[in-house]
Amino acid sequence: MDAKTDMQDNTQSGVSHCPATNTDFEPKIVMFCCNWCSYAGADGAGIARFQQPPNIRVVRVMCSSRVDAVHIYTAFLEGADAVLITGCHIGDCHYVNGNDKTLVKYKFIKSMLNEMGIEDDRLMLRWISASEGQQFAEFVREMVEKVKALGPSPLRREGVI
């Protein structure tokens, strides 16, 4: 049975597996946060009680430059629908130029993911300082909505929740 026939059968039975029409889909998003700025921004968002969806799994790293391509690929292979990297603003890195290195890695990894057929919005980089709790919460909400619209990651294996 081909995919088109299978989709028609599922639609006729009232069950749709099409990500665009699946209203029950809740994305799993892994977020790497720099210890000094964006993790503190996340903490500030929580303390200020800015509303955020619970779809984010935060991984605290000492510097955004410590996030490696292997971490990102592993997150996708383990079921993440998107990966976010956050760090200090350019010029404010506690490790002098760590975020400059992050930007170079990010561009390379993004191009590799594009070669694999992964949509651009599944890997995002944002600079968030410790005092930007509201921006942190807005970024989380924005990304959850984008990923919901994209549907599950094409790298997600069957049975991964």
Tab-separated table of N, CA and C in Angstrom:
chain	number	residue	atom	x	y	z
A	1	MET	N	0.859	-1.174	0.000
A	1	MET	CA	0.000	0.000	0.000
A	1	MET	C	0.905	1.236	0.000
A	2	ASP	N	0.605	2.180	-0.872
A	2	ASP	CA	1.441	3.379	-0.911
A	2	ASP	C	0.997	4.391	0.137
A	3	ALA	N	1.815	5.406	0.354
A	3	ALA	CA	1.567	6.394	1.413
A	3	ALA	C	0.279	7.162	1.170
A	4	LYS	N	-0.030	7.448	-0.103
A	4	LYS	CA	-1.248	8.209	-0.421
A	4	LYS	C	-2.489	7.405	-0.053
A	5	THR	N	-2.504	6.113	-0.427
A	5	THR	CA	-3.630	5.250	-0.088
A	5	THR	C	-3.751	5.100	1.418
A	6	ASP	N	-2.611	4.924	2.094
A	6	ASP	CA	-2.612	4.793	3.548
A	6	ASP	C	-3.191	6.048	4.202
A	7	MET	N	-2.823	7.227	3.702
A	7	MET	CA	-3.330	8.485	4.256
A	7	MET	C	-4.841	8.572	4.040
A	8	GLN	N	-5.324	8.135	2.853
A	8	GLN	CA	-6.756	8.175	2.578
A	8	GLN	C	-7.496	7.237	3.515
A	9	ASP	N	-6.966	6.016	3.719
A	9	ASP	CA	-7.604	5.055	4.621
A	9	ASP	C	-7.683	5.601	6.034
A	10	ASN	N	-6.602	6.199	6.512
A	10	ASN	CA	-6.585	6.744	7.864
A	10	ASN	C	-7.540	7.917	8.008
A	11	THR	N	-7.636	8.734	6.966
A	11	THR	CA	-8.525	9.885	7.016
A	11	THR	C	-9.978	9.428	7.027
A	12	GLN	N	-10.300	8.397	6.240
A	12	GLN	CA	-11.661	7.887	6.198
A	12	GLN	C	-12.063	7.270	7.532
A	13	SER	N	-11.122	6.666	8.234
A	13	SER	CA	-11.445	6.048	9.517
A	13	SER	C	-11.471	7.063	10.650
A	14	GLY	N	-11.193	8.341	10.313
A	14	GLY	CA	-11.235	9.379	11.332
A	14	GLY	C	-9.903	9.600	12.025
A	15	VAL	N	-8.871	8.859	11.624
A	15	VAL	CA	-7.552	9.005	12.228
A	15	VAL	C	-6.620	9.584	11.181
A	16	SER	N	-5.970	10.688	11.499
A	16	SER	CA	-5.026	11.300	10.571
A	16	SER	C	-3.647	11.319	11.201
A	17	HIS	N	-2.665	10.862	10.437
A	17	HIS	CA	-1.287	10.879	10.918
A	17	HIS	C	-0.507	12.010	10.277
A	18	CYS	N	-1.179	12.867	9.563
A	18	CYS	CA	-0.532	14.002	8.914
A	18	CYS	C	-0.176	15.047	9.976
A	19	PRO	N	1.113	15.408	10.119
A	19	PRO	CA	1.507	16.351	11.165
A	19	PRO	C	0.794	17.688	11.087
A	20	ALA	N	0.486	18.152	9.863
A	20	ALA	CA	-0.128	19.472	9.721
A	20	ALA	C	-1.541	19.505	10.295
A	21	THR	N	-2.213	18.334	10.323
A	21	THR	CA	-3.576	18.316	10.830
A	21	THR	C	-3.674	17.702	12.218
A	22	ASN	N	-2.566	17.270	12.780
A	22	ASN	CA	-2.569	16.635	14.084
A	22	ASN	C	-2.590	17.697	15.181
A	23	THR	N	-3.757	17.918	15.766
A	23	THR	CA	-3.881	18.960	16.786
A	23	THR	C	-3.363	18.489	18.138
A	24	ASP	N	-3.120	17.192	18.298
A	24	ASP	CA	-2.617	16.663	19.563
A	24	ASP	C	-1.095	16.716	19.653
A	25	PHE	N	-0.433	17.083	18.594
A	25	PHE	CA	1.031	17.099	18.565
A	25	PHE	C	1.567	18.157	19.521
A	26	GLU	N	2.390	17.730	20.444
A	26	GLU	CA	3.090	18.624	21.364
A	26	GLU	C	4.584	18.430	21.134
A	27	PRO	N	5.255	19.438	20.599
A	27	PRO	CA	6.676	19.273	20.280
A	27	PRO	C	7.554	19.143	21.510
A	28	LYS	N	8.623	18.407	21.330
A	28	LYS	CA	9.673	18.302	22.336
A	28	LYS	C	10.843	19.144	21.825
A	29	ILE	N	11.244	20.122	22.613
A	29	ILE	CA	12.294	21.043	22.188
A	29	ILE	C	13.409	21.047	23.233
A	30	VAL	N	14.623	20.819	22.769
A	30	VAL	CA	15.797	20.857	23.636
A	30	VAL	C	16.424	22.242	23.488
A	31	MET	N	16.711	22.873	24.628
A	31	MET	CA	17.279	24.213	24.615
A	31	MET	C	18.575	24.231	25.412
A	32	PHE	N	19.669	24.555	24.733
A	32	PHE	CA	20.958	24.702	25.394
A	32	PHE	C	21.100	26.157	25.827
A	33	CYS	N	21.274	26.373	27.133
A	33	CYS	CA	21.347	27.730	27.686
A	33	CYS	C	22.702	27.975	28.333
A	34	CYS	N	23.301	29.101	27.986
A	34	CYS	CA	24.543	29.546	28.598
A	34	CYS	C	24.291	29.807	30.088
A	35	ASN	N	25.173	29.349	30.921
A	35	ASN	CA	25.044	29.484	32.373
A	35	ASN	C	24.932	30.937	32.821
A	36	TRP	N	25.676	31.826	32.200
A	36	TRP	CA	25.820	33.183	32.710
A	36	TRP	C	24.710	34.125	32.272
A	37	CYS	N	24.160	33.913	31.103
A	37	CYS	CA	23.152	34.864	30.612
A	37	CYS	C	21.789	34.223	30.379
A	38	SER	N	21.682	33.359	29.381
A	38	SER	CA	20.352	32.873	29.019
A	38	SER	C	19.740	31.952	30.080
A	39	TYR	N	20.564	31.187	30.804
A	39	TYR	CA	20.003	30.365	31.882
A	39	TYR	C	19.445	31.268	32.984
A	40	ALA	N	20.170	32.347	33.263
A	40	ALA	CA	19.675	33.324	34.239
A	40	ALA	C	18.433	34.024	33.702
A	41	GLY	N	18.361	34.243	32.391
A	41	GLY	CA	17.154	34.803	31.776
A	41	GLY	C	15.972	33.861	31.924
A	42	ALA	N	16.226	32.558	31.778
A	42	ALA	CA	15.169	31.561	31.978
A	42	ALA	C	14.694	31.586	33.422
A	43	ASP	N	15.633	31.687	34.339
A	43	ASP	CA	15.303	31.770	35.759
A	43	ASP	C	14.470	33.025	36.040
A	44	GLY	N	14.870	34.139	35.430
A	44	GLY	CA	14.129	35.389	35.594
A	44	GLY	C	12.717	35.297	35.045
A	45	ALA	N	12.556	34.576	33.930
A	45	ALA	CA	11.218	34.389	33.352
A	45	ALA	C	10.337	33.598	34.310
A	46	GLY	N	10.923	32.604	34.961
A	46	GLY	CA	10.164	31.811	35.928
A	46	GLY	C	9.815	32.598	37.172
A	47	ILE	N	10.770	33.344	37.685
A	47	ILE	CA	10.534	34.150	38.889
A	47	ILE	C	9.463	35.205	38.634
A	48	ALA	N	9.499	35.813	37.437
A	48	ALA	CA	8.520	36.844	37.091
A	48	ALA	C	7.182	36.236	36.650
A	49	ARG	N	7.130	34.919	36.570
A	49	ARG	CA	5.925	34.174	36.194
A	49	ARG	C	5.410	34.508	34.804
A	50	PHE	N	6.349	34.714	33.883
A	50	PHE	CA	5.963	34.883	32.486
A	50	PHE	C	5.501	33.524	31.979
A	51	GLN	N	4.344	33.493	31.346
A	51	GLN	CA	3.762	32.241	30.877
A	51	GLN	C	4.599	31.638	29.750
A	52	GLN	N	4.879	30.329	29.879
A	52	GLN	CA	5.632	29.588	28.873
A	52	GLN	C	5.051	28.193	28.741
A	53	PRO	N	5.015	27.659	27.532
A	53	PRO	CA	4.586	26.268	27.382
A	53	PRO	C	5.628	25.322	27.974
A	54	PRO	N	5.217	24.150	28.407
A	54	PRO	CA	6.142	23.210	29.060
A	54	PRO	C	6.917	22.315	28.088
A	55	ASN	N	7.049	22.710	26.847
A	55	ASN	CA	7.652	21.866	25.821
A	55	ASN	C	9.172	21.899	25.797
A	56	ILE	N	9.773	22.791	26.555
A	56	ILE	CA	11.219	22.990	26.511
A	56	ILE	C	11.912	22.132	27.563
A	57	ARG	N	13.009	21.497	27.159
A	57	ARG	CA	13.888	20.791	28.076
A	57	ARG	C	15.206	21.551	28.070
A	58	VAL	N	15.532	22.200	29.168
A	58	VAL	CA	16.716	23.052	29.235
A	58	VAL	C	17.941	22.237	29.631
A	59	VAL	N	19.016	22.464	28.880
A	59	VAL	CA	20.316	21.885	29.196
A	59	VAL	C	21.245	23.063	29.470
A	60	ARG	N	21.756	23.118	30.689
A	60	ARG	CA	22.627	24.218	31.106
A	60	ARG	C	24.063	23.900	30.708
A	61	VAL	N	24.679	24.835	29.966
A	61	VAL	CA	26.079	24.693	29.569
A	61	VAL	C	26.832	25.931	30.048
A	62	MET	N	28.107	25.808	30.306
A	62	MET	CA	28.875	26.946	30.806
A	62	MET	C	28.953	28.072	29.778
A	63	CYS	N	29.003	27.705	28.511
A	63	CYS	CA	29.065	28.705	27.440
A	63	CYS	C	28.376	28.101	26.218
A	64	SER	N	27.696	28.928	25.460
A	64	SER	CA	27.021	28.420	24.257
A	64	SER	C	28.026	27.786	23.287
A	65	SER	N	29.282	28.191	23.347
A	65	SER	CA	30.293	27.612	22.454
A	65	SER	C	30.597	26.155	22.802
A	66	ARG	N	30.176	25.699	23.975
A	66	ARG	CA	30.392	24.303	24.370
A	66	ARG	C	29.406	23.346	23.715
A	67	VAL	N	28.377	23.884	23.071
A	67	VAL	CA	27.408	23.044	22.363
A	67	VAL	C	28.062	22.581	21.070
A	68	ASP	N	28.109	21.277	20.901
A	68	ASP	CA	28.783	20.679	19.761
A	68	ASP	C	27.746	20.111	18.789
A	69	ALA	N	28.142	19.911	17.558
A	69	ALA	CA	27.249	19.313	16.560
A	69	ALA	C	26.718	17.965	17.033
A	70	VAL	N	27.543	17.195	17.717
A	70	VAL	CA	27.117	15.881	18.216
A	70	VAL	C	25.944	16.029	19.192
A	71	HIS	N	25.975	17.068	20.042
A	71	HIS	CA	24.871	17.288	20.981
A	71	HIS	C	23.568	17.564	20.227
A	72	ILE	N	23.664	18.348	19.186
A	72	ILE	CA	22.476	18.723	18.419
A	72	ILE	C	21.931	17.526	17.654
A	73	TYR	N	22.789	16.795	16.963
A	73	TYR	CA	22.341	15.613	16.227
A	73	TYR	C	21.756	14.574	17.175
A	74	THR	N	22.384	14.383	18.325
A	74	THR	CA	21.882	13.418	19.308
A	74	THR	C	20.500	13.828	19.802
A	75	ALA	N	20.303	15.115	20.063
A	75	ALA	CA	18.991	15.588	20.508
A	75	ALA	C	17.923	15.242	19.475
A	76	PHE	N	18.217	15.484	18.209
A	76	PHE	CA	17.251	15.155	17.156
A	76	PHE	C	17.008	13.651	17.081
A	77	LEU	N	18.070	12.864	17.158
A	77	LEU	CA	17.919	11.410	17.064
A	77	LEU	C	17.211	10.812	18.269
A	78	GLU	N	17.270	11.502	19.402
A	78	GLU	CA	16.594	11.020	20.609
A	78	GLU	C	15.154	11.534	20.717
A	79	GLY	N	14.677	12.219	19.690
A	79	GLY	CA	13.266	12.584	19.659
A	79	GLY	C	12.939	14.058	19.728
A	80	ALA	N	13.929	14.937	19.753
A	80	ALA	CA	13.634	16.374	19.775
A	80	ALA	C	13.072	16.800	18.421
A	81	ASP	N	12.069	17.660	18.466
A	81	ASP	CA	11.504	18.213	17.235
A	81	ASP	C	12.205	19.499	16.838
A	82	ALA	N	12.922	20.112	17.768
A	82	ALA	CA	13.716	21.313	17.497
A	82	ALA	C	14.786	21.431	18.568
A	83	VAL	N	15.836	22.163	18.229
A	83	VAL	CA	16.924	22.442	19.166
A	83	VAL	C	17.173	23.943	19.138
A	84	LEU	N	17.235	24.535	20.326
A	84	LEU	CA	17.490	25.962	20.455
A	84	LEU	C	18.800	26.155	21.203
A	85	ILE	N	19.564	27.132	20.767
A	85	ILE	CA	20.809	27.489	21.447
A	85	ILE	C	20.678	28.943	21.861
A	86	THR	N	20.952	29.215	23.125
A	86	THR	CA	20.897	30.592	23.607
A	86	THR	C	22.186	30.912	24.349
A	87	GLY	N	22.583	32.172	24.267
A	87	GLY	CA	23.808	32.581	24.931
A	87	GLY	C	23.853	34.076	25.141
A	88	CYS	N	24.988	34.525	25.645
A	88	CYS	CA	25.213	35.958	25.894
A	88	CYS	C	25.192	36.724	24.574
A	89	HIS	N	24.856	37.986	24.639
A	89	HIS	CA	24.907	38.835	23.449
A	89	HIS	C	26.352	38.951	22.966
A	90	ILE	N	26.501	39.130	21.663
A	90	ILE	CA	27.829	39.300	21.079
A	90	ILE	C	28.531	40.475	21.782
A	91	GLY	N	29.752	40.235	22.212
A	91	GLY	CA	30.523	41.253	22.921
A	91	GLY	C	30.374	41.180	24.427
A	92	ASP	N	29.419	40.397	24.927
A	92	ASP	CA	29.188	40.280	26.371
A	92	ASP	C	29.510	38.897	26.924
A	93	CYS	N	30.179	38.066	26.140
A	93	CYS	CA	30.461	36.694	26.568
A	93	CYS	C	31.407	36.693	27.770
A	94	HIS	N	31.082	35.871	28.758
A	94	HIS	CA	31.930	35.750	29.934
A	94	HIS	C	33.245	35.040	29.622
A	95	TYR	N	33.302	34.408	28.467
A	95	TYR	CA	34.528	33.751	28.027
A	95	TYR	C	35.107	34.483	26.819
A	96	VAL	N	34.977	35.767	26.798
A	96	VAL	CA	35.523	36.711	25.818
A	96	VAL	C	34.838	36.607	24.452
A	97	ASN	N	35.069	35.512	23.719
A	97	ASN	CA	34.499	35.410	22.375
A	97	ASN	C	33.818	34.068	22.119
A	98	GLY	N	33.307	33.443	23.169
A	98	GLY	CA	32.632	32.152	23.018
A	98	GLY	C	31.446	32.226	22.085
A	99	ASN	N	30.677	33.310	22.181
A	99	ASN	CA	29.494	33.390	21.330
A	99	ASN	C	29.854	33.632	19.860
A	100	ASP	N	31.012	34.207	19.584
A	100	ASP	CA	31.485	34.309	18.193
A	100	ASP	C	31.721	32.903	17.635
A	101	LYS	N	32.300	32.037	18.458
A	101	LYS	CA	32.536	30.649	18.051
A	101	LYS	C	31.209	29.916	17.872
A	102	THR	N	30.248	30.220	18.745
A	102	THR	CA	28.920	29.613	18.637
A	102	THR	C	28.292	29.956	17.296
A	103	LEU	N	28.391	31.202	16.904
A	103	LEU	CA	27.795	31.650	15.640
A	103	LEU	C	28.390	30.902	14.449
A	104	VAL	N	29.693	30.695	14.451
A	104	VAL	CA	30.351	29.955	13.370
A	104	VAL	C	29.853	28.511	13.342
A	105	LYS	N	29.817	27.855	14.508
A	105	LYS	CA	29.330	26.468	14.587
A	105	LYS	C	27.879	26.373	14.140
A	106	TYR	N	27.068	27.319	14.604
A	106	TYR	CA	25.643	27.322	14.293
A	106	TYR	C	25.418	27.362	12.779
A	107	LYS	N	26.119	28.251	12.099
A	107	LYS	CA	25.951	28.363	10.651
A	107	LYS	C	26.347	27.064	9.949
A	108	PHE	N	27.429	26.448	10.420
A	108	PHE	CA	27.876	25.186	9.828
A	108	PHE	C	26.854	24.074	10.082
A	109	ILE	N	26.420	23.936	11.322
A	109	ILE	CA	25.475	22.868	11.672
A	109	ILE	C	24.147	23.067	10.942
A	110	LYS	N	23.705	24.304	10.843
A	110	LYS	CA	22.452	24.597	10.141
A	110	LYS	C	22.552	24.167	8.671
A	111	SER	N	23.692	24.431	8.048
A	111	SER	CA	23.866	24.018	6.646
A	111	SER	C	23.874	22.495	6.529
A	112	MET	N	24.470	21.822	7.502
A	112	MET	CA	24.471	20.351	7.492
A	112	MET	C	23.049	19.800	7.658
A	113	LEU	N	22.292	20.392	8.567
A	113	LEU	CA	20.908	19.951	8.762
A	113	LEU	C	20.073	20.202	7.508
A	114	ASN	N	20.327	21.327	6.831
A	114	ASN	CA	19.613	21.601	5.582
A	114	ASN	C	19.918	20.530	4.542
A	115	GLU	N	21.174	20.082	4.489
A	115	GLU	CA	21.557	19.008	3.567
A	115	GLU	C	20.818	17.718	3.894
A	116	MET	N	20.485	17.533	5.172
A	116	MET	CA	19.762	16.334	5.610
A	116	MET	C	18.256	16.483	5.438
A	117	GLY	N	17.798	17.656	4.986
A	117	GLY	CA	16.372	17.878	4.777
A	117	GLY	C	15.632	18.383	6.002
A	118	ILE	N	16.368	18.898	6.986
A	118	ILE	CA	15.750	19.433	8.199
A	118	ILE	C	15.441	20.912	7.974
A	119	GLU	N	14.210	21.307	8.291
A	119	GLU	CA	13.782	22.686	8.080
A	119	GLU	C	14.592	23.663	8.932
A	120	ASP	N	14.757	24.884	8.424
A	120	ASP	CA	15.531	25.929	9.107
A	120	ASP	C	15.027	26.215	10.514
A	121	ASP	N	13.719	26.209	10.714
A	121	ASP	CA	13.156	26.582	12.012
A	121	ASP	C	13.333	25.516	13.089
A	122	ARG	N	13.945	24.396	12.766
A	122	ARG	CA	14.169	23.350	13.771
A	122	ARG	C	15.464	23.561	14.558
A	123	LEU	N	16.312	24.448	14.102
A	123	LEU	CA	17.521	24.813	14.845
A	123	LEU	C	17.590	26.332	14.862
A	124	MET	N	17.558	26.907	16.056
A	124	MET	CA	17.576	28.368	16.179
A	124	MET	C	18.601	28.794	17.215
A	125	LEU	N	19.145	29.982	16.997
A	125	LEU	CA	20.112	30.594	17.907
A	125	LEU	C	19.574	31.957	18.309
A	126	ARG	N	19.647	32.256	19.607
A	126	ARG	CA	19.173	33.559	20.089
A	126	ARG	C	20.067	34.019	21.219
A	127	TRP	N	20.394	35.298	21.217
A	127	TRP	CA	21.184	35.894	22.289
A	127	TRP	C	20.205	36.467	23.314
A	128	ILE	N	20.300	35.992	24.549
A	128	ILE	CA	19.399	36.429	25.626
A	128	ILE	C	20.239	36.688	26.868
A	129	SER	N	20.141	37.889	27.421
A	129	SER	CA	20.922	38.208	28.617
A	129	SER	C	20.143	37.836	29.877
A	130	ALA	N	20.807	37.916	30.998
A	130	ALA	CA	20.210	37.550	32.282
A	130	ALA	C	19.003	38.425	32.619
A	131	SER	N	18.985	39.651	32.142
A	131	SER	CA	17.892	40.567	32.465
A	131	SER	C	16.722	40.473	31.484
A	132	GLU	N	16.779	39.544	30.533
A	132	GLU	CA	15.752	39.449	29.495
A	132	GLU	C	14.830	38.251	29.672
A	133	GLY	N	14.263	38.134	30.868
A	133	GLY	CA	13.342	37.038	31.146
A	133	GLY	C	12.120	37.059	30.252
A	134	GLN	N	11.592	38.240	29.987
A	134	GLN	CA	10.403	38.342	29.137
A	134	GLN	C	10.733	37.917	27.702
A	135	GLN	N	11.897	38.322	27.200
A	135	GLN	CA	12.312	37.907	25.861
A	135	GLN	C	12.509	36.395	25.794
A	136	PHE	N	13.032	35.820	26.889
A	136	PHE	CA	13.204	34.371	26.948
A	136	PHE	C	11.846	33.683	26.791
A	137	ALA	N	10.873	34.110	27.576
A	137	ALA	CA	9.533	33.512	27.531
A	137	ALA	C	8.897	33.697	26.155
A	138	GLU	N	9.062	34.855	25.553
A	138	GLU	CA	8.504	35.106	24.220
A	138	GLU	C	9.150	34.196	23.178
A	139	PHE	N	10.463	34.006	23.282
A	139	PHE	CA	11.181	33.125	22.360
A	139	PHE	C	10.668	31.692	22.481
A	140	VAL	N	10.470	31.231	23.705
A	140	VAL	CA	9.952	29.880	23.925
A	140	VAL	C	8.566	29.743	23.292
A	141	ARG	N	7.677	30.678	23.551
A	141	ARG	CA	6.322	30.613	22.986
A	141	ARG	C	6.361	30.632	21.455
A	142	GLU	N	7.177	31.527	20.912
A	142	GLU	CA	7.307	31.643	19.450
A	142	GLU	C	7.802	30.333	18.840
A	143	MET	N	8.812	29.731	19.460
A	143	MET	CA	9.378	28.505	18.906
A	143	MET	C	8.429	27.317	19.016
A	144	VAL	N	7.697	27.219	20.113
A	144	VAL	CA	6.735	26.126	20.250
A	144	VAL	C	5.680	26.224	19.151
A	145	GLU	N	5.194	27.424	18.880
A	145	GLU	CA	4.191	27.602	17.818
A	145	GLU	C	4.764	27.258	16.451
A	146	LYS	N	6.000	27.684	16.171
A	146	LYS	CA	6.633	27.362	14.886
A	146	LYS	C	6.773	25.857	14.707
A	147	VAL	N	7.219	25.188	15.762
A	147	VAL	CA	7.460	23.748	15.659
A	147	VAL	C	6.141	22.988	15.584
A	148	LYS	N	5.106	23.464	16.260
A	148	LYS	CA	3.785	22.840	16.123
A	148	LYS	C	3.325	22.889	14.672
A	149	ALA	N	3.560	24.028	14.019
A	149	ALA	CA	3.173	24.178	12.615
A	149	ALA	C	3.981	23.246	11.709
A	150	LEU	N	5.259	23.001	12.064
A	150	LEU	CA	6.102	22.111	11.267
A	150	LEU	C	5.720	20.643	11.446
A	151	GLY	N	5.242	20.293	12.625
A	151	GLY	CA	4.946	18.897	12.934
A	151	GLY	C	6.168	18.189	13.480
A	152	PRO	N	6.058	16.878	13.709
A	152	PRO	CA	7.178	16.123	14.271
A	152	PRO	C	8.408	16.147	13.363
A	153	SER	N	9.561	16.059	13.981
A	153	SER	CA	10.820	16.044	13.244
A	153	SER	C	10.888	14.817	12.339
A	154	PRO	N	11.406	15.001	11.129
A	154	PRO	CA	11.575	13.830	10.243
A	154	PRO	C	12.599	12.836	10.782
A	155	LEU	N	13.422	13.244	11.738
A	155	LEU	CA	14.406	12.334	12.328
A	155	LEU	C	13.853	11.550	13.510
A	156	ARG	N	12.658	11.914	13.973
A	156	ARG	CA	12.077	11.228	15.125
A	156	ARG	C	11.758	9.795	14.738
A	157	ARG	N	12.235	8.868	15.539
A	157	ARG	CA	11.990	7.454	15.288
A	157	ARG	C	10.623	7.059	15.821
A	158	GLU	N	10.055	6.011	15.253
A	158	GLU	CA	8.784	5.480	15.741
A	158	GLU	C	8.916	5.063	17.193
A	159	GLY	N	7.938	5.351	17.987
A	159	GLY	CA	7.925	4.951	19.385
A	159	GLY	C	8.566	5.930	20.333
A	160	VAL	N	9.244	6.969	19.810
A	160	VAL	CA	9.870	7.967	20.672
A	160	VAL	C	8.810	8.977	21.060
A	161	ILE	N	8.683	9.237	22.353
A	161	ILE	CA	7.698	10.227	22.796
A	161	ILE	C	8.353	11.430	23.394
